[in-house]
Coordinates of C-alpha atoms in Angstrom, one line a residue:
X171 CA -3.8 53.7 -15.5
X172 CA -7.1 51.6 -14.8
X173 CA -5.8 47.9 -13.9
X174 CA -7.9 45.1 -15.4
X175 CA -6.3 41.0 -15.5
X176 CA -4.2 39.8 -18.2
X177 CA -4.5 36.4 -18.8
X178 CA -2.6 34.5 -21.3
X179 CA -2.4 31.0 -21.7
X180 CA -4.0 29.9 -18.1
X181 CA -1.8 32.6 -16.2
X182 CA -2.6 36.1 -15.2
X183 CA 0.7 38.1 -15.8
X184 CA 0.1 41.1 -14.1
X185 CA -1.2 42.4 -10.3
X186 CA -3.3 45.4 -8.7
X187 CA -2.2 47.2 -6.0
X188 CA -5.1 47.7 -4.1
X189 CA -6.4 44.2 -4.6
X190 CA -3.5 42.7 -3.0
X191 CA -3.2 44.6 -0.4
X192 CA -6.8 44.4 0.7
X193 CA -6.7 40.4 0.3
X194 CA -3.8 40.3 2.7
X195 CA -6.0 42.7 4.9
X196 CA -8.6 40.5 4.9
X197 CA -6.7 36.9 5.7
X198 CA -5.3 39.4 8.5
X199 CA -8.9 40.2 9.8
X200 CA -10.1 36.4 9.3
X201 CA -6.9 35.7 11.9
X202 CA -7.9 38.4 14.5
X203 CA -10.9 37.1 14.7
X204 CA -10.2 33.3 15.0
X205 CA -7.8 34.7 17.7
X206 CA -10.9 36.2 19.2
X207 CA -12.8 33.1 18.9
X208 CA -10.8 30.6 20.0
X209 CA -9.8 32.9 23.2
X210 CA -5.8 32.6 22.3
X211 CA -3.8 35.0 23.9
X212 CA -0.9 36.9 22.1
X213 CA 2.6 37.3 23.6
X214 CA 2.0 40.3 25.1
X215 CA -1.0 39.7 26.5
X216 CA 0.8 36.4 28.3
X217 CA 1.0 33.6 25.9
X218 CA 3.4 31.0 25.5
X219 CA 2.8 30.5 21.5
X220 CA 5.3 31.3 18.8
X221 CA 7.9 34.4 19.9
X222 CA 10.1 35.0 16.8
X223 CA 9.3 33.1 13.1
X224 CA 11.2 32.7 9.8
X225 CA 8.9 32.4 7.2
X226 CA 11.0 31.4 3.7
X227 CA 8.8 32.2 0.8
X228 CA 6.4 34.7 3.3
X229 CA 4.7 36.7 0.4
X230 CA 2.1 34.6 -1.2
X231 CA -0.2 31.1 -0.5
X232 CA 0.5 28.6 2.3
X233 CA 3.9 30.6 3.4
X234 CA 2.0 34.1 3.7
X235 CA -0.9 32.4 6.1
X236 CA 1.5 31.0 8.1
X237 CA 3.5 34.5 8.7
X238 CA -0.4 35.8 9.2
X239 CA -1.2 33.2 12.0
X240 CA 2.2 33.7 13.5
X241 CA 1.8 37.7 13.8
X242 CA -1.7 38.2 14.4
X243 CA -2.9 35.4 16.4
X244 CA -0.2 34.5 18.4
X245 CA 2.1 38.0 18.6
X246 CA 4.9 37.3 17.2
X247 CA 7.8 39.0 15.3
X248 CA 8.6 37.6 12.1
X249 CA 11.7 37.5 9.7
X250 CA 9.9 36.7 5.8
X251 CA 11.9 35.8 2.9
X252 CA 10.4 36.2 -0.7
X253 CA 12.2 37.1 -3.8
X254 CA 9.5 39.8 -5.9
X255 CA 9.4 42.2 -8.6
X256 CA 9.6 45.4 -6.9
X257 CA 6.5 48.0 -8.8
X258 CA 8.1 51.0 -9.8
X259 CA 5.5 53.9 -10.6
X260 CA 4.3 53.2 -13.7
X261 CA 5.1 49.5 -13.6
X262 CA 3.4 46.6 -11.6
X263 CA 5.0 44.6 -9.3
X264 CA 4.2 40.7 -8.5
X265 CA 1.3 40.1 -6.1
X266 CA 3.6 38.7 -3.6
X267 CA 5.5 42.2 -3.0
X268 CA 2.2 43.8 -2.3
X269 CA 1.2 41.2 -0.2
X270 CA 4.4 42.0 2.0
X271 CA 4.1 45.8 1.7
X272 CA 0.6 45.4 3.4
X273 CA 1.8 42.8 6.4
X274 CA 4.3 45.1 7.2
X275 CA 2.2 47.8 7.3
X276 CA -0.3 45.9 9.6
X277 CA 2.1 44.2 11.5
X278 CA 3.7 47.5 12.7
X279 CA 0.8 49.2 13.3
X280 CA -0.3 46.1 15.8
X281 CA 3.4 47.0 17.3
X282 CA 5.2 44.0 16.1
X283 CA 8.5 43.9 15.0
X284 CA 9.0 43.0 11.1
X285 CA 11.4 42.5 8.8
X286 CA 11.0 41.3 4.8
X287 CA 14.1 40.5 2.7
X288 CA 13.1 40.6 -0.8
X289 CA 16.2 38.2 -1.7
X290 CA 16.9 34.6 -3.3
X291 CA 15.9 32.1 -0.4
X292 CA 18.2 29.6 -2.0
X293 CA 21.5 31.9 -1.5
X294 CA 23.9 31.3 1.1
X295 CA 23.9 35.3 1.5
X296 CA 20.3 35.6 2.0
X297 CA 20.8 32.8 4.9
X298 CA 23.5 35.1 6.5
X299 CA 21.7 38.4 6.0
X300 CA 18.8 36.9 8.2
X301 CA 20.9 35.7 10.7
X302 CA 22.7 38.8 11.0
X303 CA 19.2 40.2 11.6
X304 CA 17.8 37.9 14.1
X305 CA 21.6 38.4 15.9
X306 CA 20.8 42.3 15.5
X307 CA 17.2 41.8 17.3
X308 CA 18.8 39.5 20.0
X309 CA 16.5 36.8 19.3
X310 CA 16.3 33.4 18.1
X311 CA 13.9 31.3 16.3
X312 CA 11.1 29.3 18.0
X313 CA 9.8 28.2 14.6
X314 CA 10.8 28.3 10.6
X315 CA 8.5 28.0 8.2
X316 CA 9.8 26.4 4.7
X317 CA 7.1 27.3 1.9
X318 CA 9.1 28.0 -1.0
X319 CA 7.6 27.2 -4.4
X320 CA 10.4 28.8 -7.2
X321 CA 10.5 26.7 -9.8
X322 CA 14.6 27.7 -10.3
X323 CA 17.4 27.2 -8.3
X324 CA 20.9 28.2 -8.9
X325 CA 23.0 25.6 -6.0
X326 CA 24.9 27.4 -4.1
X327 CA 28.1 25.4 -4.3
X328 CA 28.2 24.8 -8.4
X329 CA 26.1 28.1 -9.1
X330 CA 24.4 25.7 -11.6
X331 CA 20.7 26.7 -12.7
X332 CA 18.2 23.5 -12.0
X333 CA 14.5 24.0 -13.1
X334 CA 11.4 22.1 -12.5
X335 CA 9.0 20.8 -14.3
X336 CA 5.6 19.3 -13.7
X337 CA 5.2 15.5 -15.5
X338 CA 4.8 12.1 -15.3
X339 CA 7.2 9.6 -15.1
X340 CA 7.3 6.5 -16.8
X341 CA 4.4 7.3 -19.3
X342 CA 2.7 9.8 -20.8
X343 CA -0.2 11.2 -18.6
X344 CA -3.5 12.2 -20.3
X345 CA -7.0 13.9 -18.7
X346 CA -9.6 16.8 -19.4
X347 CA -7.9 20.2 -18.7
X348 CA -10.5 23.6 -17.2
X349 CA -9.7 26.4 -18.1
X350 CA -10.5 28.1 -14.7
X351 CA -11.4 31.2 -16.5
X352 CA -14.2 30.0 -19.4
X353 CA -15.0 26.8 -18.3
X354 CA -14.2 25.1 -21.6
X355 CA -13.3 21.4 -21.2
X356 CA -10.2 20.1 -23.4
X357 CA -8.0 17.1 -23.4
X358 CA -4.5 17.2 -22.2
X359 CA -1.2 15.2 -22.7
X360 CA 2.5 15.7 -21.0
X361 CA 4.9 13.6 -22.0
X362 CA 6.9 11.4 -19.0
X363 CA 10.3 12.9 -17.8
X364 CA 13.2 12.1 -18.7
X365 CA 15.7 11.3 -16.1
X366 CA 17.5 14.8 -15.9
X367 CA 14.4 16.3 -15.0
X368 CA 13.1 14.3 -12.5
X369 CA 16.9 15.2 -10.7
X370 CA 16.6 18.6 -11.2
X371 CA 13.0 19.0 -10.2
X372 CA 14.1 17.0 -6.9
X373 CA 17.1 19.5 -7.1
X374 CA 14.8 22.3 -7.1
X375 CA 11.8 21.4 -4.6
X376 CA 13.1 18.8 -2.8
X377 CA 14.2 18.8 0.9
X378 CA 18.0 19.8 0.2
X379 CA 18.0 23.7 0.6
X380 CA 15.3 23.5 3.7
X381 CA 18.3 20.8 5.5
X382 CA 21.1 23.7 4.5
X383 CA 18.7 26.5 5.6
X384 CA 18.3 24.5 9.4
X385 CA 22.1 23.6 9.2
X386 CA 23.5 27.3 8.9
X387 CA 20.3 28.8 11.0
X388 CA 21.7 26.1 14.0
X389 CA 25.5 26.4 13.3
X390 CA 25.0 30.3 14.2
X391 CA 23.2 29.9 17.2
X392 CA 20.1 31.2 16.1
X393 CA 17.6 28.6 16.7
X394 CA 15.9 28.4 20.0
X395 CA 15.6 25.3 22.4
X396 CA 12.6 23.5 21.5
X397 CA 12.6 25.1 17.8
X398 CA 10.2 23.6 15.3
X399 CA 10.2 24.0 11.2
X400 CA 7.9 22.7 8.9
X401 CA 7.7 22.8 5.3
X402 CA 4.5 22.2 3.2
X403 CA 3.4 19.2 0.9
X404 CA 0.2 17.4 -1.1
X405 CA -0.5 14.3 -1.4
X406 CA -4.3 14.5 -3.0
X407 CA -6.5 11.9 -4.3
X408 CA -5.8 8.7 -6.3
X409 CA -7.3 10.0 -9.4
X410 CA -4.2 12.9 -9.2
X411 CA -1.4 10.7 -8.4
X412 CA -0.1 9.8 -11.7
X413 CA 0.3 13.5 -13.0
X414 CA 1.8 14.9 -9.2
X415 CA 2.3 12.3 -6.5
X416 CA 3.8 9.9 -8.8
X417 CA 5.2 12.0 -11.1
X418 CA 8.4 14.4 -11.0
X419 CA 6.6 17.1 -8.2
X420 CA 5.7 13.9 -6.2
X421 CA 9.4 13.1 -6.2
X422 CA 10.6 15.8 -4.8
X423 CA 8.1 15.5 -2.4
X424 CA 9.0 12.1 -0.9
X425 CA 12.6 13.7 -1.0
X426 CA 11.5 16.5 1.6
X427 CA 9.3 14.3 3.5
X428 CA 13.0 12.0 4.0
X429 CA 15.0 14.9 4.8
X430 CA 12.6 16.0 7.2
X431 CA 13.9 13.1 9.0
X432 CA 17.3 14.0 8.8
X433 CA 16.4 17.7 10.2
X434 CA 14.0 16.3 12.7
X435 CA 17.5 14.0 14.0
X436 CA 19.4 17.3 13.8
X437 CA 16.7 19.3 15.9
X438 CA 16.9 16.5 18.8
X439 CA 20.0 18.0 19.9
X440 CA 17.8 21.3 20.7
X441 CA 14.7 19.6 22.2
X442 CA 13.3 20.6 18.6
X443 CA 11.5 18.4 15.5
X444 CA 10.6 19.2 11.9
X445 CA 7.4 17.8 10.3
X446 CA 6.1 18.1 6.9
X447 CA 2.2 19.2 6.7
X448 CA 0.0 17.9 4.3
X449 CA -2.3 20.8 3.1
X450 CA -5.5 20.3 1.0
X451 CA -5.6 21.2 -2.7
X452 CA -5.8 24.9 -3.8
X453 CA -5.8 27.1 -6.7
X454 CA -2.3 28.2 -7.8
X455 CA -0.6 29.4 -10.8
X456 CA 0.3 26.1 -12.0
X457 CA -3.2 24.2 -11.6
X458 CA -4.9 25.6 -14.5
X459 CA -2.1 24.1 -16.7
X460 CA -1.9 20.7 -14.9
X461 CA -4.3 18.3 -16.9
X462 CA -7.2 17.0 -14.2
X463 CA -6.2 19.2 -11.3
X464 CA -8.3 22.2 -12.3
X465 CA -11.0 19.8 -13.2
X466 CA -10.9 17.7 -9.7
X467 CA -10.4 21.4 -7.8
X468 CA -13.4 22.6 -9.4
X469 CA -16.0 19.5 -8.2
X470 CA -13.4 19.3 -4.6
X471 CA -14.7 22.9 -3.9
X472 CA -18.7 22.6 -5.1
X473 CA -18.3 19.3 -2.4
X474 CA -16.4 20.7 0.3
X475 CA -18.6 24.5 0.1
X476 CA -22.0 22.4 0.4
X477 CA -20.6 20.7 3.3
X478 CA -19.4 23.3 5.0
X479 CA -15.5 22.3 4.8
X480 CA -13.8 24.2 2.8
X481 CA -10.8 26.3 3.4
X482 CA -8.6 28.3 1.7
X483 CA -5.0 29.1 2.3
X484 CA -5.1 31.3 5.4
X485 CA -8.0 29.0 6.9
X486 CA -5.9 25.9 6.6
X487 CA -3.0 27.5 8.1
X488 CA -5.0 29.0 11.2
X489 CA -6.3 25.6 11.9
X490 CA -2.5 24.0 11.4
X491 CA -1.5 26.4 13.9
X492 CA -4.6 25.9 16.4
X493 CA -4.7 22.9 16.4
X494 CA -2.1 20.8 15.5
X495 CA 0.8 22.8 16.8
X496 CA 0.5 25.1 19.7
X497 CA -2.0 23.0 21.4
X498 CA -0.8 22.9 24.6
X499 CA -1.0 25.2 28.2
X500 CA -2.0 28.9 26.7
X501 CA -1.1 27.7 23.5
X502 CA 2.5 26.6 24.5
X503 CA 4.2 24.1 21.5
X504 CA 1.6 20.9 22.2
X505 CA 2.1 17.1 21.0
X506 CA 1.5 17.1 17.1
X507 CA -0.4 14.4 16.0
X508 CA 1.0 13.1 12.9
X509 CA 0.1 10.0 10.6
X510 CA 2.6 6.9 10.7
X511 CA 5.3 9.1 8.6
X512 CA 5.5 11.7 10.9
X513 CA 3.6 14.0 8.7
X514 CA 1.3 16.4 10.1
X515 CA -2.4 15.8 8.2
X516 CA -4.3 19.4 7.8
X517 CA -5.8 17.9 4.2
X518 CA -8.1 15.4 6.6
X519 CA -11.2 17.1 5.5
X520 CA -10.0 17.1 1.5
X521 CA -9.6 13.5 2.1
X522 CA -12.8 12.6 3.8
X523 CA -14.1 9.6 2.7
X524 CA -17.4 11.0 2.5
X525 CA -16.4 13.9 0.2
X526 CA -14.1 11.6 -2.0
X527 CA -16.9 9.4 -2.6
X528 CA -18.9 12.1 -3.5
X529 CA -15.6 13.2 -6.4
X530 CA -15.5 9.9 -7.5
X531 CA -19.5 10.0 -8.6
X532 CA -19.3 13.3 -10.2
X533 CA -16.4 13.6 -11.9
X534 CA -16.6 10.6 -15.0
X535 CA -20.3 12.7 -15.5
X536 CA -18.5 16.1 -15.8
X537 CA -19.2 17.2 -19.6
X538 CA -19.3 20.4 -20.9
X539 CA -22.6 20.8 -20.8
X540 CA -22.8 20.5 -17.4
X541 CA -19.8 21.9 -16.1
X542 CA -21.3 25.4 -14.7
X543 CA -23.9 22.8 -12.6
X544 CA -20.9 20.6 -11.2
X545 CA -18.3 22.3 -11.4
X546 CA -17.6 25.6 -9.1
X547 CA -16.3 27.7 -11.8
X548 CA -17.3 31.0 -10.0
X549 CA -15.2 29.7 -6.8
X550 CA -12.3 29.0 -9.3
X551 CA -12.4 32.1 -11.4
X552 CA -12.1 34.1 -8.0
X553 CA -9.6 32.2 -6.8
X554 CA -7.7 32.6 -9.9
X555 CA -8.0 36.2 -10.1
X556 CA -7.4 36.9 -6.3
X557 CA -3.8 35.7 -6.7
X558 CA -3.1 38.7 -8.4
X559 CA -5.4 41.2 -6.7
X560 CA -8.6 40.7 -9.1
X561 CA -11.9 40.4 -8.1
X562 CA -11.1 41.0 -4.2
X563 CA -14.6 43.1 -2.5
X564 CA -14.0 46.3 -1.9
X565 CA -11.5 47.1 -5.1
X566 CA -12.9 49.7 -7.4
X567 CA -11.5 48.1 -10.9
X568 CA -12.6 51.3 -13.0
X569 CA -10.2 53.8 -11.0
X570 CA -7.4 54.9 -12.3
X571 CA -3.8 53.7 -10.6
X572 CA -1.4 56.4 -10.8
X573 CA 1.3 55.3 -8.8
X574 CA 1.9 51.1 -9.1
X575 CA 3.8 51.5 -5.8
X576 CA 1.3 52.6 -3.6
X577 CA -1.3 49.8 -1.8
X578 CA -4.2 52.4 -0.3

């Protein structure tokens, strides 16, 4: 079968093989050679970084470059948590089970121990199937990463079903849509929340199952002195705030940002602390349906290319890990410097004044006349399509795929 995108409505709905696997290869080779670069020493070759990492939600975005950085710049063994389609022959799986299949692969072959749990993050049996795991290694965990992004939840007391949703509050929002893929320009309307779903979106990505997740992980014994976790959020410009900062996503924001108080109190006990990192704005499956965010990505990435500060997902988490977190004597755990809500800031360069002065002139002259000279459409469309394993360098889209579980 030859694999080509499928895009309906905004979202591609199905994955190659190939192309995931050789986009995780390829964040996996950027790391190595940052390593290189930056002269950081692995665990076995003597360093004091990061020994043995949870990663919750390891497979894809923020939560699959942090598993990267962990591994393969620092040495260490990680425990990932993702819940994927599996491919069967003829059928695809999501990208995210690719995307593990080829860190495990890697990660083994560079002699580090690995172990992925393709289970529900949010169940109280997935927490004790990893502890039973790290217990089973001997080990405990220097550092958990909290980067999930499902947008269900079944609790795990009531076994009730809570889903999120991505509006305003208060009023209805309005702005110029992209779509990522033909560069048409539209207008755009979602209707406030009501208050049910501003609760359940809270429910759902809100700080509540990281604070269980820490709870269980420290009842058991698993988590080692000095332990960090950090989970991931965005903040973004003004312009953005009414449709996600101040809206129902932004709400469960602030809710993770307080409860990583509540952790961080917890962690004390431990010599440990939990922060929440503020990453810069990315494509994802949900921005080319969020009115203005597509559009605002789109001029954010022409500005930050020319300048020379862009960063994807793996780029941003390299630098986290270099340089906000493992800082110190042969990149031992360092002082994190964090803003004046203890939140780590790794969107600084998004943020720039320079470069949001620079949004702020060019995006009331977007038209859609002018959109393919303004806007980075071809940085976009790649973006877009490299999620799923589309236009990654290297990938020979006319070959036929006969087996959908196979990555080389």
């Amino acid at each position: 079968m030859v694999i080509q995108p499928m895009i309906r409505s905004n979202i591609c709905i199905n994955s190659h093989p190939i192309g995931c696997a050789k986009e995780t290869a390829r964040q996996i080779a950027y790391v190595k050679e940052q390593k290189a670069k930056r002269g950081i020493k692995s665990v076995s070759e003597g360093g004091n970084g990061p020994k043995t990492v949870l990663v919750l939600g390891c497979s894809t975005g923020y939560g699959l470059g942090s598993r990267i950085s962990a591994a393969f710049e620092y040495g260490a063994d990680t425990i990932g948590v993702s819940f994927e389609k599996e491919a069967t022959e003829r059928k695809f799986g999501t990208p995210g089970w690719y995307n593990n299949l080829e860190f495990d692969k890697e990660a083994k072959a560079a002699g580090l121990k690995t172990a992925t749990f393709n289970l529900d993050a949010f169940a109280d049996e997935t927490r004790a199937r990893v502890i039973e795991e790290a217990k089973a290694w001997g080990r405990k965990f220097d550092l958990v990463i909290y980067s999930l992004a499902s947008p269900v939840r079944v609790d795990p007391d009531t076994k009730v079903m809570y889903k999120s949703v991505i509006k305003p509050i208060g009023k209805t929002y309005s702005g110029a849509a992209l779509d990522m893929m033909t560069g048409a320009i539209t207008q755009a309307s979602t209707e406030p929340a009501v208050d049910e779903e501003i609760a359940n979106t809270v429910k759902v990505m809100g700080g509540e199952d990281w604070e269980r997740w820490i709870k269980m992980l420290k009842e058991a014994g698993v988590l080692a002195d000095g332990c960090r976790t950090l989970a991931y959020s965005y903040i973004g410009p003004e312009l953005s705030h009414a449709i996600y900062r101040d809206g129902t996503i932004g709400e469960a924001k602030k809710d993770l940002e307080k409860r990583a108080g509540n952790i961080d109190s917890s962690l004390k006990e431990i010599g440990g602390a939990a922060y929440v990192s503020v990453n810069k704005g990315l494509v994802t499956r949900s921005s080319a349906v969020i009115p203005i965010i597509s559009l605002y990505l789109g001029v954010l990435f022409k500005i930050m290319k020319k300048m020379g500060t862009h960063e994807g997902c793996v780029e941003q988490m390299e630098r986290l890990f270099a340089e906000r977190l493992f800082t110190g004597e042969n990149s031992a755990a360092g002082k994190v410097p964090v803003d004046e809500a203890n939140r780590i800031r790794i969107d600084d360069w998004e943020l720039d004044p320079k470069v949001q002065a620079e949004v702020d002139k060019i995006m009331p002259s977007v038209t859609q006349e002018n959109v393919a000279e303004l806007v980075d459409l071809e940085g976009l469309r790649h973006d877009f399509l490299t999620i799923n394993g589309f236009d990654v360098e290297g990938v020979d889209y006319s070959a036929d795929i006969a087996d959908m579980t196979k990555i080389d």
